[in-house]
Amino acid sequence: MNDGGYHVRYDDEAGPVERPFALTDGRTEPAVDLDLVSLVRASGDAPHNLDPLLHEVLGICAQATAVAEIAARLHRPIVVAKILLSDLIQLGAAVRVDRLGLPAIDDTDPQERLRMLEDLLRGLRRIEV
């Protein structure tokens, strides 16, 4: 049986059997550093020809969602979820975010980071003590 470009084998008792390395093209490490509690959300800028599995991942992270939760909802190992999320981040279809849902500061370019820090400093100076 063919499912979105992947060959899916079936085991009568276990159901579909998919090898993790087949889902990640043999990769065992994500290109983007993510941990279990890293929050990821869709950027709204996904390519039109996105793989069905990556499209499913984007659907899960329509709102900021932890990597561990994404893996659980996909019923896939953590490393597979990290690699898929890393692919989406590199494509610009997803972003790592902080707990407020803002892009993680280390994911921004240096000029954007400087602007964010200057905005923060201006805001702190406006606070009356």
Coordinates of N, CA and C in Angstrom, one line a residue:
M1 N 0.8 -1.2 0.0 CA 0.0 0.0 0.0 C 0.9 1.2 0.0
N2 N 0.5 2.2 -0.7 CA 1.3 3.5 -0.8 C 0.5 4.6 -0.1
D3 N 1.3 5.3 0.8 CA 0.6 6.3 1.6 C 1.5 7.6 1.6
G4 N 1.1 8.5 0.7 CA 1.8 9.8 0.6 C 3.3 9.6 0.2
G5 N 3.6 8.7 -0.7 CA 4.9 8.5 -1.2 C 5.7 7.5 -0.4
Y6 N 5.2 7.1 0.8 CA 5.9 6.1 1.6 C 5.3 4.8 1.4
H7 N 6.1 3.7 1.4 CA 5.5 2.4 1.3 C 5.2 2.0 2.7
V8 N 4.0 1.6 3.0 CA 3.6 1.2 4.3 C 3.3 -0.3 4.4
R9 N 4.0 -1.0 5.3 CA 3.8 -2.4 5.5 C 2.8 -2.6 6.6
Y10 N 2.0 -3.7 6.5 CA 1.0 -3.9 7.6 C 1.4 -5.2 8.3
D11 N 1.2 -5.2 9.6 CA 1.3 -6.3 10.5 C -0.1 -6.5 11.0
D12 N -0.6 -7.8 10.9 CA -2.0 -8.0 11.3 C -2.3 -7.5 12.7
E13 N -1.4 -7.7 13.7 CA -1.7 -7.3 15.0 C -1.3 -5.9 15.3
A14 N -0.2 -5.4 14.8 CA 0.3 -4.1 15.1 C -0.2 -3.0 14.2
G15 N -0.8 -3.3 13.1 CA -1.2 -2.3 12.1 C -0.1 -1.9 11.2
P16 N -0.1 -0.6 10.7 CA 1.0 -0.2 9.8 C 2.3 -0.2 10.5
V17 N 3.3 -0.6 9.8 CA 4.7 -0.6 10.3 C 5.5 0.3 9.4
E18 N 6.0 1.4 10.0 CA 6.8 2.4 9.3 C 8.2 2.5 10.0
R19 N 9.2 2.4 9.3 CA 10.6 2.5 9.9 C 10.9 4.0 10.1
P20 N 11.3 4.4 11.3 CA 11.7 5.8 11.5 C 12.7 6.3 10.5
F21 N 13.7 5.5 10.1 CA 14.7 6.0 9.2 C 14.1 6.3 7.8
A22 N 13.0 5.6 7.5 CA 12.3 5.9 6.2 C 11.6 7.2 6.2
L23 N 11.1 7.6 7.4 CA 10.4 8.9 7.5 C 11.3 10.1 7.5
T24 N 12.6 9.8 7.9 CA 13.6 10.9 8.0 C 14.7 10.8 6.9
D25 N 14.5 10.0 5.9 CA 15.5 9.9 4.9 C 16.8 9.4 5.4
G26 N 16.8 8.6 6.5 CA 18.0 8.1 7.1 C 18.7 9.0 8.1
R27 N 18.2 10.2 8.3 CA 18.8 11.1 9.2 C 18.5 10.7 10.6
T28 N 19.4 10.9 11.5 CA 19.2 10.6 12.9 C 19.4 11.7 13.9
E29 N 19.7 12.9 13.3 CA 19.9 14.1 14.1 C 19.1 15.3 13.4
P30 N 18.4 16.1 14.2 CA 17.8 17.3 13.5 C 18.8 18.3 13.3
A31 N 18.6 19.2 12.3 CA 19.5 20.3 11.9 C 19.3 21.4 12.9
V32 N 18.1 21.5 13.5 CA 17.8 22.6 14.4 C 17.8 22.0 15.8
D33 N 18.4 22.7 16.8 CA 18.4 22.2 18.2 C 17.1 22.4 18.8
L34 N 16.4 21.2 19.1 CA 15.1 21.2 19.8 C 15.2 20.3 21.0
D35 N 14.6 20.6 22.1 CA 14.4 19.7 23.2 C 13.0 19.3 23.4
L36 N 12.7 18.5 24.4 CA 11.3 18.0 24.5 C 10.3 19.1 24.8
V37 N 10.7 20.2 25.4 CA 9.8 21.3 25.8 C 9.9 22.5 24.9
S38 N 10.7 22.4 23.8 CA 10.7 23.5 22.8 C 9.3 23.7 22.2
L39 N 8.9 24.9 22.1 CA 7.6 25.2 21.5 C 7.8 25.5 20.1
V40 N 6.9 25.0 19.2 CA 7.0 25.2 17.8 C 5.6 25.6 17.3
R41 N 5.5 26.5 16.4 CA 4.2 26.8 15.8 C 4.4 27.1 14.3
A42 N 3.3 26.8 13.6 CA 3.3 27.1 12.1 C 3.5 28.5 11.9
S43 N 4.3 28.9 10.9 CA 4.5 30.3 10.5 C 3.4 30.8 9.6
G44 N 2.7 30.0 8.9 CA 1.7 30.4 8.0 C 2.3 30.6 6.6
D45 N 3.5 30.2 6.4 CA 4.2 30.3 5.2 C 4.8 29.0 4.7
A46 N 3.9 28.0 4.5 CA 4.2 26.7 4.1 C 4.2 26.6 2.5
P47 N 5.2 25.8 2.0 CA 5.2 25.6 0.5 C 3.9 24.8 0.1
H48 N 3.5 25.0 -1.1 CA 2.3 24.3 -1.6 C 2.5 22.8 -1.8
N49 N 3.7 22.4 -2.1 CA 3.9 21.0 -2.4 C 4.5 20.2 -1.2
L50 N 4.1 20.6 0.0 CA 4.6 20.0 1.2 C 4.2 18.5 1.3
D51 N 5.1 17.7 1.8 CA 4.8 16.3 2.0 C 3.6 16.1 3.0
P52 N 2.7 15.1 2.8 CA 1.6 14.9 3.6 C 1.9 14.8 5.1
L53 N 3.0 14.1 5.5 CA 3.4 14.0 6.9 C 3.8 15.3 7.5
L54 N 4.5 16.1 6.7 CA 4.9 17.4 7.2 C 3.7 18.4 7.3
H55 N 2.7 18.2 6.4 CA 1.5 19.0 6.5 C 0.7 18.6 7.8
E56 N 0.7 17.3 8.1 CA 0.1 16.8 9.4 C 0.8 17.5 10.6
V57 N 2.1 17.5 10.5 CA 2.8 18.2 11.7 C 2.5 19.6 11.8
L58 N 2.4 20.3 10.7 CA 2.0 21.7 10.7 C 0.6 21.9 11.3
G59 N -0.3 21.0 11.0 CA -1.7 21.1 11.5 C -1.7 21.0 13.0
I60 N -0.8 20.1 13.6 CA -0.7 20.0 15.0 C -0.1 21.2 15.7
C61 N 0.8 21.9 15.0 CA 1.4 23.1 15.6 C 0.8 24.4 15.1
A62 N -0.5 24.4 14.8 CA -1.1 25.6 14.4 C -1.0 26.6 15.5
Q63 N -1.0 26.1 16.8 CA -0.7 27.0 18.0 C 0.6 26.4 18.5
A64 N 1.3 27.2 19.3 CA 2.6 26.8 19.9 C 2.4 25.5 20.7
T65 N 3.1 24.5 20.3 CA 3.0 23.2 20.9 C 4.4 22.6 21.2
A66 N 4.5 21.9 22.3 CA 5.8 21.3 22.7 C 6.2 20.1 21.8
V67 N 7.5 20.0 21.6 CA 8.0 18.9 20.7 C 7.4 17.5 21.2
A68 N 7.5 17.3 22.5 CA 7.0 16.0 23.1 C 5.5 15.8 22.8
E69 N 4.7 16.8 22.8 CA 3.3 16.7 22.5 C 3.1 16.4 21.0
I70 N 3.9 17.0 20.2 CA 3.8 16.8 18.7 C 4.1 15.3 18.4
A71 N 5.2 14.8 19.0 CA 5.6 13.4 18.8 C 4.5 12.5 19.3
A72 N 3.9 12.8 20.4 CA 2.8 11.9 20.9 C 1.6 11.9 20.0
R73 N 1.2 13.1 19.5 CA 0.1 13.2 18.6 C 0.3 12.5 17.3
L74 N 1.6 12.5 16.8 CA 2.0 11.8 15.6 C 2.2 10.3 15.8
H75 N 2.2 9.9 17.0 CA 2.5 8.5 17.4 C 3.9 8.1 16.7
R76 N 4.9 8.9 16.9 CA 6.2 8.7 16.3 C 7.2 9.0 17.4
P77 N 8.4 8.4 17.3 CA 9.5 8.6 18.3 C 9.9 10.1 18.3
I78 N 10.4 10.6 19.4 CA 10.8 12.0 19.6 C 11.8 12.4 18.5
V79 N 12.8 11.6 18.2 CA 13.8 12.0 17.3 C 13.2 12.2 15.9
V80 N 12.2 11.4 15.5 CA 11.5 11.6 14.2 C 10.7 13.0 14.2
A81 N 10.0 13.3 15.3 CA 9.3 14.5 15.4 C 10.3 15.7 15.3
K82 N 11.5 15.6 16.0 CA 12.5 16.7 16.0 C 13.0 16.9 14.6
I83 N 13.2 15.8 13.9 CA 13.8 15.9 12.5 C 12.7 16.6 11.6
L84 N 11.5 16.1 11.7 CA 10.4 16.7 10.9 C 10.2 18.2 11.2
L85 N 10.2 18.5 12.5 CA 10.1 19.9 12.9 C 11.2 20.7 12.4
S86 N 12.4 20.2 12.5 CA 13.6 20.9 12.0 C 13.5 21.2 10.5
D87 N 13.0 20.2 9.8 CA 12.8 20.4 8.3 C 11.8 21.6 8.1
L88 N 10.7 21.6 8.9 CA 9.7 22.7 8.7 C 10.3 24.0 9.1
I89 N 11.1 24.1 10.1 CA 11.8 25.3 10.5 C 12.7 25.8 9.4
Q90 N 13.5 24.9 8.9 CA 14.4 25.3 7.8 C 13.7 25.7 6.5
L91 N 12.5 25.2 6.3 CA 11.7 25.6 5.2 C 11.0 27.0 5.4
G92 N 11.0 27.4 6.7 CA 10.3 28.6 7.0 C 8.8 28.4 7.3
A93 N 8.4 27.1 7.3 CA 7.0 26.8 7.5 C 6.6 26.8 9.0
A94 N 7.6 26.7 9.8 CA 7.4 26.7 11.3 C 8.5 27.5 12.0
V95 N 8.2 27.9 13.2 CA 9.2 28.7 14.0 C 9.2 28.2 15.4
R96 N 10.4 28.2 16.0 CA 10.5 28.0 17.4 C 10.0 29.2 18.1
V97 N 9.2 29.1 19.2 CA 8.7 30.2 19.9 C 9.0 30.1 21.4
D98 N 9.0 31.3 22.1 CA 9.1 31.2 23.5 C 7.8 31.0 24.2
R99 N 7.7 31.0 25.5 CA 6.5 30.7 26.2 C 5.3 31.7 25.9
L100 N 5.7 32.9 25.4 CA 4.6 33.9 25.0 C 4.2 33.7 23.6
G101 N 4.8 32.8 22.8 CA 4.4 32.6 21.4 C 5.2 33.5 20.5
L102 N 6.2 34.2 21.0 CA 7.0 35.0 20.1 C 8.2 34.2 19.6
P103 N 8.7 34.5 18.4 CA 9.9 33.8 17.9 C 11.0 33.8 18.9
A104 N 11.6 32.6 19.1 CA 12.8 32.4 20.0 C 13.9 33.4 19.5
I105 N 14.5 34.1 20.5 CA 15.4 35.2 20.2 C 16.6 34.6 19.4
D106 N 17.1 33.4 19.7 CA 18.2 32.9 19.0 C 17.9 32.4 17.6
D107 N 16.6 32.4 17.1 CA 16.3 32.1 15.8 C 16.2 33.3 14.9
T108 N 16.4 34.5 15.4 CA 16.3 35.7 14.6 C 17.7 36.1 14.1
D109 N 17.7 36.9 13.1 CA 18.9 37.4 12.6 C 19.5 38.5 13.6
P110 N 20.8 38.8 13.5 CA 21.3 39.7 14.5 C 20.7 41.1 14.5
Q111 N 20.3 41.7 13.4 CA 19.7 43.0 13.4 C 18.3 42.9 14.0
E112 N 17.5 41.9 13.8 CA 16.2 41.7 14.4 C 16.4 41.5 15.9
R113 N 17.4 40.8 16.3 CA 17.6 40.5 17.7 C 17.9 41.8 18.4
L114 N 18.8 42.7 17.8 CA 19.1 44.0 18.4 C 17.9 44.8 18.5
R115 N 17.0 44.9 17.5 CA 15.8 45.7 17.5 C 14.9 45.2 18.6
M116 N 14.8 43.9 18.8 CA 13.9 43.3 19.9 C 14.5 43.8 21.3
L117 N 15.8 43.7 21.4 CA 16.4 44.1 22.7 C 16.2 45.6 23.0
E118 N 16.4 46.4 21.9 CA 16.2 47.8 22.1 C 14.7 48.1 22.5
D119 N 13.8 47.5 21.8 CA 12.3 47.6 22.2 C 12.1 47.2 23.6
L120 N 12.7 46.2 24.1 CA 12.6 45.7 25.4 C 13.1 46.8 26.4
L121 N 14.3 47.3 26.1 CA 14.9 48.3 26.9 C 14.0 49.6 27.0
R122 N 13.5 50.0 25.9 CA 12.6 51.2 25.9 C 11.4 50.9 26.8
G123 N 10.8 49.7 26.6 CA 9.7 49.4 27.5 C 10.0 49.3 28.9
L124 N 11.1 48.8 29.3 CA 11.6 48.8 30.7 C 11.8 50.2 31.3
R125 N 12.3 51.1 30.4 CA 12.5 52.4 30.9 C 11.2 53.2 31.1
R126 N 10.2 52.8 30.4 CA 8.8 53.4 30.6 C 8.1 53.0 31.9
I127 N 8.6 51.9 32.5 CA 7.9 51.4 33.7 C 8.3 52.3 34.8
E128 N 7.3 52.8 35.5 CA 7.6 53.7 36.7 C 7.6 52.8 37.9
V129 N 8.6 53.1 38.7 CA 8.8 52.3 40.0 C 8.3 53.0 41.1

